[in-house]
mmCIF file of C-alpha atoms (C1' of nucleotides) in Angstrom:
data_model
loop_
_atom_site.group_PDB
_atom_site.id
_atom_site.type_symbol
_atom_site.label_atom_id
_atom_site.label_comp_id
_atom_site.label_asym_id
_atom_site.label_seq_id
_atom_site.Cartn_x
_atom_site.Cartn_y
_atom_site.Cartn_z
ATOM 1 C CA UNK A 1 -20.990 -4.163 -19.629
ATOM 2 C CA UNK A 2 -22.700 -1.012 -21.242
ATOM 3 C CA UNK A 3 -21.509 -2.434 -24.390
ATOM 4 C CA UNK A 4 -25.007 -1.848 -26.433
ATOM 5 C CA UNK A 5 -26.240 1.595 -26.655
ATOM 6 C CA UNK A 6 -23.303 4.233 -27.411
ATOM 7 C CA UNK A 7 -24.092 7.003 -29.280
ATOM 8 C CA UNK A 8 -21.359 9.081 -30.403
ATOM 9 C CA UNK A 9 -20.455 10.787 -28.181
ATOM 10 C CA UNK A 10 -19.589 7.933 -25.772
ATOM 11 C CA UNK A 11 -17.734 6.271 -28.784
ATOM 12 C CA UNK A 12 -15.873 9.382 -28.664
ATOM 13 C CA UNK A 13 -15.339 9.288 -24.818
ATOM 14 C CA UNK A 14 -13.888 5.762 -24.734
ATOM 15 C CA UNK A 15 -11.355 6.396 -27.530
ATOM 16 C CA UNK A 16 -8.485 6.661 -25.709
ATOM 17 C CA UNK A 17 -9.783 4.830 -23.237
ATOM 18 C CA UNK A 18 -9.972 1.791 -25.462
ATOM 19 C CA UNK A 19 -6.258 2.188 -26.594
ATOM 20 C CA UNK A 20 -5.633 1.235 -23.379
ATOM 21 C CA UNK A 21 -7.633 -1.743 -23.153
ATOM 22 C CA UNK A 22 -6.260 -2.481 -26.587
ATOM 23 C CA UNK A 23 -9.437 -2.566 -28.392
ATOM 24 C CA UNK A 24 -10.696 -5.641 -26.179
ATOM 25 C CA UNK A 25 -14.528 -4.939 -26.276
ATOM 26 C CA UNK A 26 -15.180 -7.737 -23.572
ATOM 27 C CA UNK A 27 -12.175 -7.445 -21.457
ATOM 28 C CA UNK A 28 -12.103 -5.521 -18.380
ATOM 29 C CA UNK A 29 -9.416 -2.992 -17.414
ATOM 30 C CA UNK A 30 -7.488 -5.970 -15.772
ATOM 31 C CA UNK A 31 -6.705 -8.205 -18.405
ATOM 32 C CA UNK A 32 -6.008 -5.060 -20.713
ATOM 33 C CA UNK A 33 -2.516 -6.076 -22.404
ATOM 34 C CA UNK A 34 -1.397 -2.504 -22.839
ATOM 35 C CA UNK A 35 -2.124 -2.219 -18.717
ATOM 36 C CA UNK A 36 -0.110 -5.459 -18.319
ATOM 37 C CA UNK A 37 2.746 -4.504 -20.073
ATOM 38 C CA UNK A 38 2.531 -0.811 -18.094
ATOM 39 C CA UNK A 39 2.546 -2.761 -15.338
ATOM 40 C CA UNK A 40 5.819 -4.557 -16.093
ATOM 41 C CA UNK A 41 7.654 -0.872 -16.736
ATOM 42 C CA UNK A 42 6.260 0.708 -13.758
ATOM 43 C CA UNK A 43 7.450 -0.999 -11.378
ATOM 44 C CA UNK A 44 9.064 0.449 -8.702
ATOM 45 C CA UNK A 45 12.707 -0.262 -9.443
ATOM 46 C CA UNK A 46 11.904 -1.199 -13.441
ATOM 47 C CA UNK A 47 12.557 2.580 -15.261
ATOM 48 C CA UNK A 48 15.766 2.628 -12.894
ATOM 49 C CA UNK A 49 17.313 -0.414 -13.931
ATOM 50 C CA UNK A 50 16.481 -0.149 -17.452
ATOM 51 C CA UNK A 51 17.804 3.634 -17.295
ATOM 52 C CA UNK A 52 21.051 2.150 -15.897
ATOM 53 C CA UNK A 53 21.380 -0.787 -18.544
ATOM 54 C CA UNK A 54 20.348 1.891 -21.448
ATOM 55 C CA UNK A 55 23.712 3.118 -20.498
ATOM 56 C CA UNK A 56 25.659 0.149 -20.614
ATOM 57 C CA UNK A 57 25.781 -3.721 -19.859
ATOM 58 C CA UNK A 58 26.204 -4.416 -15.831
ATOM 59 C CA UNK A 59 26.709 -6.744 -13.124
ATOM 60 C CA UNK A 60 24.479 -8.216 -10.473
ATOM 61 C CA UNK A 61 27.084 -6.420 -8.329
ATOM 62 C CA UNK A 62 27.619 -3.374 -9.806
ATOM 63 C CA UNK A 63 23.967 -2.590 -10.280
ATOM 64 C CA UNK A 64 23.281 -3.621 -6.358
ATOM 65 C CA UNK A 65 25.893 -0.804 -5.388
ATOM 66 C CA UNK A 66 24.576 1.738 -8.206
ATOM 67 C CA UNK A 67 21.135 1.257 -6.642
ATOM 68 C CA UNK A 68 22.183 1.117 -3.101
ATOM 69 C CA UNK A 69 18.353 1.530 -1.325
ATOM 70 C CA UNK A 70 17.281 -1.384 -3.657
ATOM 71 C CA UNK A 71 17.626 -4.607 -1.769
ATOM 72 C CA UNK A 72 18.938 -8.002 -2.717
ATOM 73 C CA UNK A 73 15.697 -9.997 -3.197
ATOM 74 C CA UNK A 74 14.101 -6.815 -5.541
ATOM 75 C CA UNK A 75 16.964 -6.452 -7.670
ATOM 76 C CA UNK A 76 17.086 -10.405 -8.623
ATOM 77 C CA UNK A 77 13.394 -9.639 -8.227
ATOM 78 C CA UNK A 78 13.178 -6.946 -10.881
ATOM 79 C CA UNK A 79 15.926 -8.040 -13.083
ATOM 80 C CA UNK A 80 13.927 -11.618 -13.703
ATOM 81 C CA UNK A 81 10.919 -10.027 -14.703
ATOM 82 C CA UNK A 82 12.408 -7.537 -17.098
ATOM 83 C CA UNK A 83 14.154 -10.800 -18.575
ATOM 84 C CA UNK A 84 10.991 -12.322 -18.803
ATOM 85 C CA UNK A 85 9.135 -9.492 -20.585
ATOM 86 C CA UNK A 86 12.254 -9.489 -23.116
ATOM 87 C CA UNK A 87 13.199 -6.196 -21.664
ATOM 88 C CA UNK A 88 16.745 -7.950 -20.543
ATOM 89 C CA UNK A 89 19.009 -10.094 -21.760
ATOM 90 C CA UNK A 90 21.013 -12.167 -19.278
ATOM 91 C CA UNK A 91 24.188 -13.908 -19.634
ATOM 92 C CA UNK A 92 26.528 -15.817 -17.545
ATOM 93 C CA UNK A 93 29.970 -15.934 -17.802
ATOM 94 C CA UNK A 94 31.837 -19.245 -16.327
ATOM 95 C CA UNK A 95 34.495 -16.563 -14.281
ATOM 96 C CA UNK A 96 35.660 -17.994 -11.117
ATOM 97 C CA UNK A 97 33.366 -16.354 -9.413
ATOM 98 C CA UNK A 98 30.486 -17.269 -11.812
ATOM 99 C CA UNK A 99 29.347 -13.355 -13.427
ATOM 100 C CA UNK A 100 25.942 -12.294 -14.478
ATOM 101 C CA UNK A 101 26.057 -9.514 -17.143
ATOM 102 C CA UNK A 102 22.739 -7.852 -17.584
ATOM 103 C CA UNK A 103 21.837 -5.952 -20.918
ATOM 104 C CA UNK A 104 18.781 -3.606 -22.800
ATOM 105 C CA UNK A 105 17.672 -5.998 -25.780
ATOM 106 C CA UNK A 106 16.765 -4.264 -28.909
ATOM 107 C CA UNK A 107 13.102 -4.667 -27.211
ATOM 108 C CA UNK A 108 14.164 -2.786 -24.085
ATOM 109 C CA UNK A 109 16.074 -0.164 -26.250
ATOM 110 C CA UNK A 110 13.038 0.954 -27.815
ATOM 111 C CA UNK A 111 10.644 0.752 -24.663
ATOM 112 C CA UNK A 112 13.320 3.164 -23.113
ATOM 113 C CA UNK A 113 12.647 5.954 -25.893
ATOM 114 C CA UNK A 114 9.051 6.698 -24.642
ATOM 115 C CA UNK A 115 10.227 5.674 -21.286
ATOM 116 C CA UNK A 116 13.030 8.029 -21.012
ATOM 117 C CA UNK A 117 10.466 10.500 -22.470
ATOM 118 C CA UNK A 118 8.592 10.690 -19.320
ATOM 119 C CA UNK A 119 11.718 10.878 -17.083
ATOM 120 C CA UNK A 120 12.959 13.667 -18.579
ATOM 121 C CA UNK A 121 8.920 15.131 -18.177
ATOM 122 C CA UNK A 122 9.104 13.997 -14.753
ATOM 123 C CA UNK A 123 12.909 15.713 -14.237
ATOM 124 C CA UNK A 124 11.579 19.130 -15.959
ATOM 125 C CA UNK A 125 8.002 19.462 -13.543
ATOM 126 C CA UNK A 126 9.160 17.927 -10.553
ATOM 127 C CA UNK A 127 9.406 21.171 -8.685
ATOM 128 C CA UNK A 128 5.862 21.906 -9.858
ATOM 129 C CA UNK A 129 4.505 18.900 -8.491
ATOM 130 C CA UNK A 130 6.606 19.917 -5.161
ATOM 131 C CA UNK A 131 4.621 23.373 -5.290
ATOM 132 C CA UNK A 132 1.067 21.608 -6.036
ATOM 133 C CA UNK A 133 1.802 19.004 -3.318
ATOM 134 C CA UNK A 134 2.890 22.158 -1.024
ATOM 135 C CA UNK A 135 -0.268 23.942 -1.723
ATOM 136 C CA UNK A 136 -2.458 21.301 -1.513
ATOM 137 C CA UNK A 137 -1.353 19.571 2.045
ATOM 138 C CA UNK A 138 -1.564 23.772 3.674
ATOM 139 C CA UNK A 139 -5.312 23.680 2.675
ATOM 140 C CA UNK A 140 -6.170 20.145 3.901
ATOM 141 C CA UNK B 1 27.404 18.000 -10.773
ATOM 142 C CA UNK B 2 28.685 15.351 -8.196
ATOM 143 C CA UNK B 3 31.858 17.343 -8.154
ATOM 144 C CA UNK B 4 34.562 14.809 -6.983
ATOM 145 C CA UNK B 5 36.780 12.507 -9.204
ATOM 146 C CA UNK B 6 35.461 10.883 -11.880
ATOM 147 C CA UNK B 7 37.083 9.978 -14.934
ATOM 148 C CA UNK B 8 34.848 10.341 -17.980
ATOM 149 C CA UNK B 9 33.809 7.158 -18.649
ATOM 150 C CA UNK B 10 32.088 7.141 -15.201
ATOM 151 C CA UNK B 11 30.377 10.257 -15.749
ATOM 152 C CA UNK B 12 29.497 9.236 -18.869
ATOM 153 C CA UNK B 13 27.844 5.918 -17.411
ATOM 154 C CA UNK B 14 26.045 7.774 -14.560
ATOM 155 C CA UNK B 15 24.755 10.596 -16.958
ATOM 156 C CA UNK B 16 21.175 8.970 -17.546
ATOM 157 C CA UNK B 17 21.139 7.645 -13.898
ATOM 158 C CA UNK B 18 22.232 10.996 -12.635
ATOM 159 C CA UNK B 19 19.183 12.729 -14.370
ATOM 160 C CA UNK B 20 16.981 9.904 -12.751
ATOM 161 C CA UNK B 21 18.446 10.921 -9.417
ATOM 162 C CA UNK B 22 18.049 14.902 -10.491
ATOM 163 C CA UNK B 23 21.236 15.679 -9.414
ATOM 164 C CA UNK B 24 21.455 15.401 -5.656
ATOM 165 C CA UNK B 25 24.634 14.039 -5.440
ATOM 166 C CA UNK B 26 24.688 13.141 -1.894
ATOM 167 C CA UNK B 27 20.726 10.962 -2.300
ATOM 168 C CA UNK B 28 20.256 7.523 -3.125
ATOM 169 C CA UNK B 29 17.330 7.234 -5.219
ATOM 170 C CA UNK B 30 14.707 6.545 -2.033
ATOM 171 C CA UNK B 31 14.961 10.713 -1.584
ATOM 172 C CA UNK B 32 15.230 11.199 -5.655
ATOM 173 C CA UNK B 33 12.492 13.573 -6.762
ATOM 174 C CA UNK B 34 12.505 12.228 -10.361
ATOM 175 C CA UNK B 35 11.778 8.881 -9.054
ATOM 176 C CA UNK B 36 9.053 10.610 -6.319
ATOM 177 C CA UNK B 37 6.774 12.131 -9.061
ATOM 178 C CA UNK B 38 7.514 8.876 -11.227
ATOM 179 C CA UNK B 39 5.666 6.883 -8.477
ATOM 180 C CA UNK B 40 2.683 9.266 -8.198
ATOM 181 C CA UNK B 41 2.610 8.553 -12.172
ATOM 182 C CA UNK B 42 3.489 5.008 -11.925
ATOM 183 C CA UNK B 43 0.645 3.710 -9.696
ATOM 184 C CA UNK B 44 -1.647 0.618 -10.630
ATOM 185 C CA UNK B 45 -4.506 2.381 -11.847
ATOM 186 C CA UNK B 46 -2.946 6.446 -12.030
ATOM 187 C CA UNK B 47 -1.888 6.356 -16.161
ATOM 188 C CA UNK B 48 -6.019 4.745 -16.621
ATOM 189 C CA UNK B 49 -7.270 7.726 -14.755
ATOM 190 C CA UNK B 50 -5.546 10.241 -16.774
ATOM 191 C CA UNK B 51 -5.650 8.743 -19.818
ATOM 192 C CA UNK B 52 -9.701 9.187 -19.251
ATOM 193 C CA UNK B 53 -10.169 12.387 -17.597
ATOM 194 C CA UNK B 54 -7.726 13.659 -20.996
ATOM 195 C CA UNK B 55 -10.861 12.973 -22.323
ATOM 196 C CA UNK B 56 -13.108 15.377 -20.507
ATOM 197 C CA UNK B 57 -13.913 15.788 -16.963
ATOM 198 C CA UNK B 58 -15.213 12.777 -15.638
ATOM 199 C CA UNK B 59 -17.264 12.558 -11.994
ATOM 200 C CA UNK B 60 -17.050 9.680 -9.994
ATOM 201 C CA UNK B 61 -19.084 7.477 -10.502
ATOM 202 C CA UNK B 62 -18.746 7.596 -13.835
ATOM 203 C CA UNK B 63 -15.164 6.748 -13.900
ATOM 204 C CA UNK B 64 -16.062 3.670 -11.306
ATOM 205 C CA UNK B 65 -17.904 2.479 -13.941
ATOM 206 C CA UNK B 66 -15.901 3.456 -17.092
ATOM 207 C CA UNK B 67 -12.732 1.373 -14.628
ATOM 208 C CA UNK B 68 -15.080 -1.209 -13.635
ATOM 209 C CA UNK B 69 -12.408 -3.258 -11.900
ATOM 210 C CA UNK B 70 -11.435 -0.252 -10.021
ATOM 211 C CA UNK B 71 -12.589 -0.539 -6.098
ATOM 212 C CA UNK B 72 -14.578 2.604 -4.860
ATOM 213 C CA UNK B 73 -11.385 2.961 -2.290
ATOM 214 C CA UNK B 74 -8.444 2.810 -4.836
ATOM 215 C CA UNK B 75 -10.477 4.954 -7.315
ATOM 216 C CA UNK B 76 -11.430 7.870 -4.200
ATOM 217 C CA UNK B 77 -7.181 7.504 -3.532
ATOM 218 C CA UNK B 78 -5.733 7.218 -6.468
ATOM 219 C CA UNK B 79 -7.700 10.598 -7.731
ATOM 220 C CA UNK B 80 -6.593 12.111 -4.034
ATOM 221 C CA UNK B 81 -2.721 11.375 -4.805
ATOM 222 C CA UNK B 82 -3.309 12.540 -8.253
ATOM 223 C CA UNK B 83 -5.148 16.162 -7.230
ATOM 224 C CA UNK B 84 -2.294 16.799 -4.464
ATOM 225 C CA UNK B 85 0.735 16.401 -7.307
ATOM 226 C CA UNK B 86 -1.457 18.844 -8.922
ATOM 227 C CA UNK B 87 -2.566 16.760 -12.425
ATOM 228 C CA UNK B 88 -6.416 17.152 -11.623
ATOM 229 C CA UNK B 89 -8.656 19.415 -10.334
ATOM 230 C CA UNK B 90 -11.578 18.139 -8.062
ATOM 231 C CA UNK B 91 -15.191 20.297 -8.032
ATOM 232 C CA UNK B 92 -17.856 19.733 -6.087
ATOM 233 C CA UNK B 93 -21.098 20.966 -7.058
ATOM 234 C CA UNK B 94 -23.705 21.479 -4.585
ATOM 235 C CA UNK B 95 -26.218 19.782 -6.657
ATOM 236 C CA UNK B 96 -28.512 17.461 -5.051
ATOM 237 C CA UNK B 97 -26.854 14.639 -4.215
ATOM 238 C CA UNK B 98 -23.607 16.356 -4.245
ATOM 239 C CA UNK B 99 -21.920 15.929 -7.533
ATOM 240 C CA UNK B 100 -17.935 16.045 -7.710
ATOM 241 C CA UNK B 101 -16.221 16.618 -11.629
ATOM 242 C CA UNK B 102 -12.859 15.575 -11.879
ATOM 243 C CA UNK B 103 -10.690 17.219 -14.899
ATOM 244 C CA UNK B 104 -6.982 17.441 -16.032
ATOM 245 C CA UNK B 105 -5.618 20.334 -15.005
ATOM 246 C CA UNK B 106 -2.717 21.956 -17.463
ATOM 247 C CA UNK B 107 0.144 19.888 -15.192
ATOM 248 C CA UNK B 108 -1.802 16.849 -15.794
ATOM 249 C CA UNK B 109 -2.307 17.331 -19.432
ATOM 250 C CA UNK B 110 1.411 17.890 -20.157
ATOM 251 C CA UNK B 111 2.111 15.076 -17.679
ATOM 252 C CA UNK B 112 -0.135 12.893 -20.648
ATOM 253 C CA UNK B 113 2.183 13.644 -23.472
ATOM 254 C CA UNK B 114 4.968 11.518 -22.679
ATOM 255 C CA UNK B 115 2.435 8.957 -20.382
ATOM 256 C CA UNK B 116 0.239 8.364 -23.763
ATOM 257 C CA UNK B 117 3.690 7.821 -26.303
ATOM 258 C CA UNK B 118 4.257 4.937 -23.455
ATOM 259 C CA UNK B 119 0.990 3.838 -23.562
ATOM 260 C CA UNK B 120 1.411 3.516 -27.433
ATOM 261 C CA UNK B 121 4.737 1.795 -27.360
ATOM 262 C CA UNK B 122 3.256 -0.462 -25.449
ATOM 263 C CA UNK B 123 0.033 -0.860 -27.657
ATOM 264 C CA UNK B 124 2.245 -1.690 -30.671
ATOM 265 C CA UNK B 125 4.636 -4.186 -28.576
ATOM 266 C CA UNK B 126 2.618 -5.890 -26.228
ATOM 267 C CA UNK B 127 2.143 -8.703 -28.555
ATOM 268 C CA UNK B 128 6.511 -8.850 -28.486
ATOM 269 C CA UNK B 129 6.252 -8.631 -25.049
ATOM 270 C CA UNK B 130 3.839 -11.949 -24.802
ATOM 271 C CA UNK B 131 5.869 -13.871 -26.912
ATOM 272 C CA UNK B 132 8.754 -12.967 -25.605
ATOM 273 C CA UNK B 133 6.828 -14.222 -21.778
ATOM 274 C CA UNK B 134 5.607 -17.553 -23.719
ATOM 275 C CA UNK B 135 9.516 -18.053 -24.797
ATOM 276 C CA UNK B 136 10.986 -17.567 -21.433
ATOM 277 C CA UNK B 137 8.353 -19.340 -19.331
ATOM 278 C CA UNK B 138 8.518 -22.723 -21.782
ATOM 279 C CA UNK B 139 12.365 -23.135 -21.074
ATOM 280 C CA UNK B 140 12.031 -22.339 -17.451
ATOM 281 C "C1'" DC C 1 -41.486 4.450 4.936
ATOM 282 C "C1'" DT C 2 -38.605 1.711 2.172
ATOM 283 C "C1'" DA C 3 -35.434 2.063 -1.933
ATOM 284 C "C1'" DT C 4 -32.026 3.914 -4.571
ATOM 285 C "C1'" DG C 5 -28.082 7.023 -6.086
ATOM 286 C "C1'" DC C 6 -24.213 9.787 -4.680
ATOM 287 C "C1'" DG C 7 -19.436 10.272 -2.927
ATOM 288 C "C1'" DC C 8 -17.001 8.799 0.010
ATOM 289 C "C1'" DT C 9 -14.725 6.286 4.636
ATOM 290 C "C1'" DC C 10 -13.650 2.197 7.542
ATOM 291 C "C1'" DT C 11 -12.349 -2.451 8.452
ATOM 292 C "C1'" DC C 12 -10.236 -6.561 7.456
ATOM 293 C "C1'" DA C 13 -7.855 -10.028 4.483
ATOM 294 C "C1'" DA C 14 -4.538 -10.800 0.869
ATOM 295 C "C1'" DA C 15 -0.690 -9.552 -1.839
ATOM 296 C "C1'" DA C 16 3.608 -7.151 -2.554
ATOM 297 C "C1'" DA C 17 7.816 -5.051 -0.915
ATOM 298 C "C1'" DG C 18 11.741 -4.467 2.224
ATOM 299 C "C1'" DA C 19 15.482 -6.070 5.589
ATOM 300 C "C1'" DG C 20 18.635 -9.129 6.358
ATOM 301 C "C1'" DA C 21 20.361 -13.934 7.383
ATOM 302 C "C1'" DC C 22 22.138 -17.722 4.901
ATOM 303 C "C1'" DC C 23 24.356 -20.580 1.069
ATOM 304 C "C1'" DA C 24 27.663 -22.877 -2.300
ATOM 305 C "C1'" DG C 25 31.771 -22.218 -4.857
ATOM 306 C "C1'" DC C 26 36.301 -20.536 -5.531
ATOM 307 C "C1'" DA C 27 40.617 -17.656 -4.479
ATOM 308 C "C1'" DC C 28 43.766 -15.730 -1.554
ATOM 309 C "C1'" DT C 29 46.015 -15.408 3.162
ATOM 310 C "C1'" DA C 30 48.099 -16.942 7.333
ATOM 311 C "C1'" DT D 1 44.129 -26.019 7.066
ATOM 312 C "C1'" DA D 2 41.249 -22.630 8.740
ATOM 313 C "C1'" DG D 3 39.799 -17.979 7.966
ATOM 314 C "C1'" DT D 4 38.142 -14.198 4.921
ATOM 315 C "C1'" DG D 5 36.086 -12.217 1.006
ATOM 316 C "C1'" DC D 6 33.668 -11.962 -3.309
ATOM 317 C "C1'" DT D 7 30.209 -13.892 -6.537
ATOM 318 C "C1'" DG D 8 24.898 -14.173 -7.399
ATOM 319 C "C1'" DG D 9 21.553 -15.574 -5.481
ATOM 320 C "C1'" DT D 10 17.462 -17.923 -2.058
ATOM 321 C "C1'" DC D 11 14.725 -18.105 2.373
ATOM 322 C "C1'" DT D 12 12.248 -16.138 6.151
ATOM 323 C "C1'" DC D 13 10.125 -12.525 8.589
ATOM 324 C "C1'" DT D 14 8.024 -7.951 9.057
ATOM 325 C "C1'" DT D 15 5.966 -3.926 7.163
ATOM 326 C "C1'" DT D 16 3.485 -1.651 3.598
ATOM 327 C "C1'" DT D 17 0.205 -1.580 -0.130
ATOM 328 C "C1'" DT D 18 -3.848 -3.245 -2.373
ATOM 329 C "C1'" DG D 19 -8.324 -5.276 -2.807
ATOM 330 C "C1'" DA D 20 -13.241 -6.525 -1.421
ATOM 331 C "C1'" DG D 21 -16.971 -4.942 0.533
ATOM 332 C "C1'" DA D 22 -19.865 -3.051 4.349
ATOM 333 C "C1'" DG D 23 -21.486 1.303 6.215
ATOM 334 C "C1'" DC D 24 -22.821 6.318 6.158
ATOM 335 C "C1'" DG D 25 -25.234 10.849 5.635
ATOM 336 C "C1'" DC D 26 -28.041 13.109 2.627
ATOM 337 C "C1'" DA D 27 -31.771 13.603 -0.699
ATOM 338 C "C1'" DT D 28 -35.190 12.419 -3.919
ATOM 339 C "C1'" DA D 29 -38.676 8.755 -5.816
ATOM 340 C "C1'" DG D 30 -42.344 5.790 -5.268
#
DNA sequence: CTATGCGCTCTCAAAAAGAGACCAGCACTA
DNA sequence: TAGTGCTGGTCTCTTTTTGAGAGCGCATAG
């Protein structure tokens, strides 16, 4: 698009910027790998699950009834995906009831530093974001 | 926190989860505040809007066409949800054709701290993260 | 008097998410 | 032998979210 001109300033504007379209001149925002693999974490159910594997290995089971509001179809759903991104590891076990045990690969483990990161952020400012949201919905 | 039995080694597996939910025993994770200002952080195109107003203030149009694969409606709501959590600060200036400067505010630029060490992880591992895609995909 | 830029808002179609029924297999119970 | 429950799912239907793009009021340019 305006890929010609740029003085420095602009070069200096899009640095960031460019991180997250991981240095793809060309590409737009949408085939951006850094926003794809975003996109995989932040999912709506994603940090939770991996936040509940970082602790240990589970079961289809046991994480249905740790996440109780999460339903059936987005936990198989969610778990699939983070095995497909190599987030997951998944492994049956020929029980009599067949098992599914559900664990962080070393991939997943270090996604959930920076991920975790943000949690805690998110844990610390929370009530500030309560106040802003507060303020802002009197005035409007 | 949760108060009731518990032996340790549950406590010790909900610990992480627990700080997710932000320690409202009685919630499921639907009501959890950590999760609540992780979805105003989480959306589609929110972590590409801060990322470039942490910049410097951006207006409008120039983000729509910094984010050219942003439509004019999820770019006017996305910065909406972002000003009422309280990240960035909208001005309008009563130019001619009414100009309107978007900015971090001092929320939004802490909020970017832990958002940009994602971002990074996942600039240095979305090439694991393909393969690991490419891997899955050809055996399924 | 058209034409364009600005910052939106509205409508409508498509995609994603949620709720919940259903399923096959095995074990235990009556 | 039929009934019940537990396992990890899939299938269908409805609701919510997202995307594409037209329209709008205002103002300046030509």
């Amino acid at each position: 698009m305006q890929g010609t001109s740029m003085d420095s300033k602009i070069v200096n504007l899009k640095s960031k910027i460019e991180i997250y379209k991981a240095m793809t001149p060309g590409a737009n925002f949408g085939d951006c790998p850094v926003r794809d693999v975003m996109q995989g974490i932040n999912g709506k159910w994603s940090p939770l699950l991996v936040i509940a594997l970082a602790e240990k290995p589970y079961r289809f089971g046991e994480l249905r009834r740790l996440v109780p509001d999460i339903s059936q179809r987005m936990l198989t759903q969610t778990l699939h995906e983070l095995q497909r991104d190599g987030y997951v590891h998944r492994e049956v076990f020929p029980t009599k009831p067949p098992s599914v045990e559900y664990s962080l690969t070393d991939l997943g483990r270090s996604m959930f530093v920076p991920l975790y990161q943000l949690v805690q952020w998110a844990e610390l400012h929370h009530g500030m974001v309560r106040e802003a949201r507060a303020v802002f919905d009197a005035q409007a």
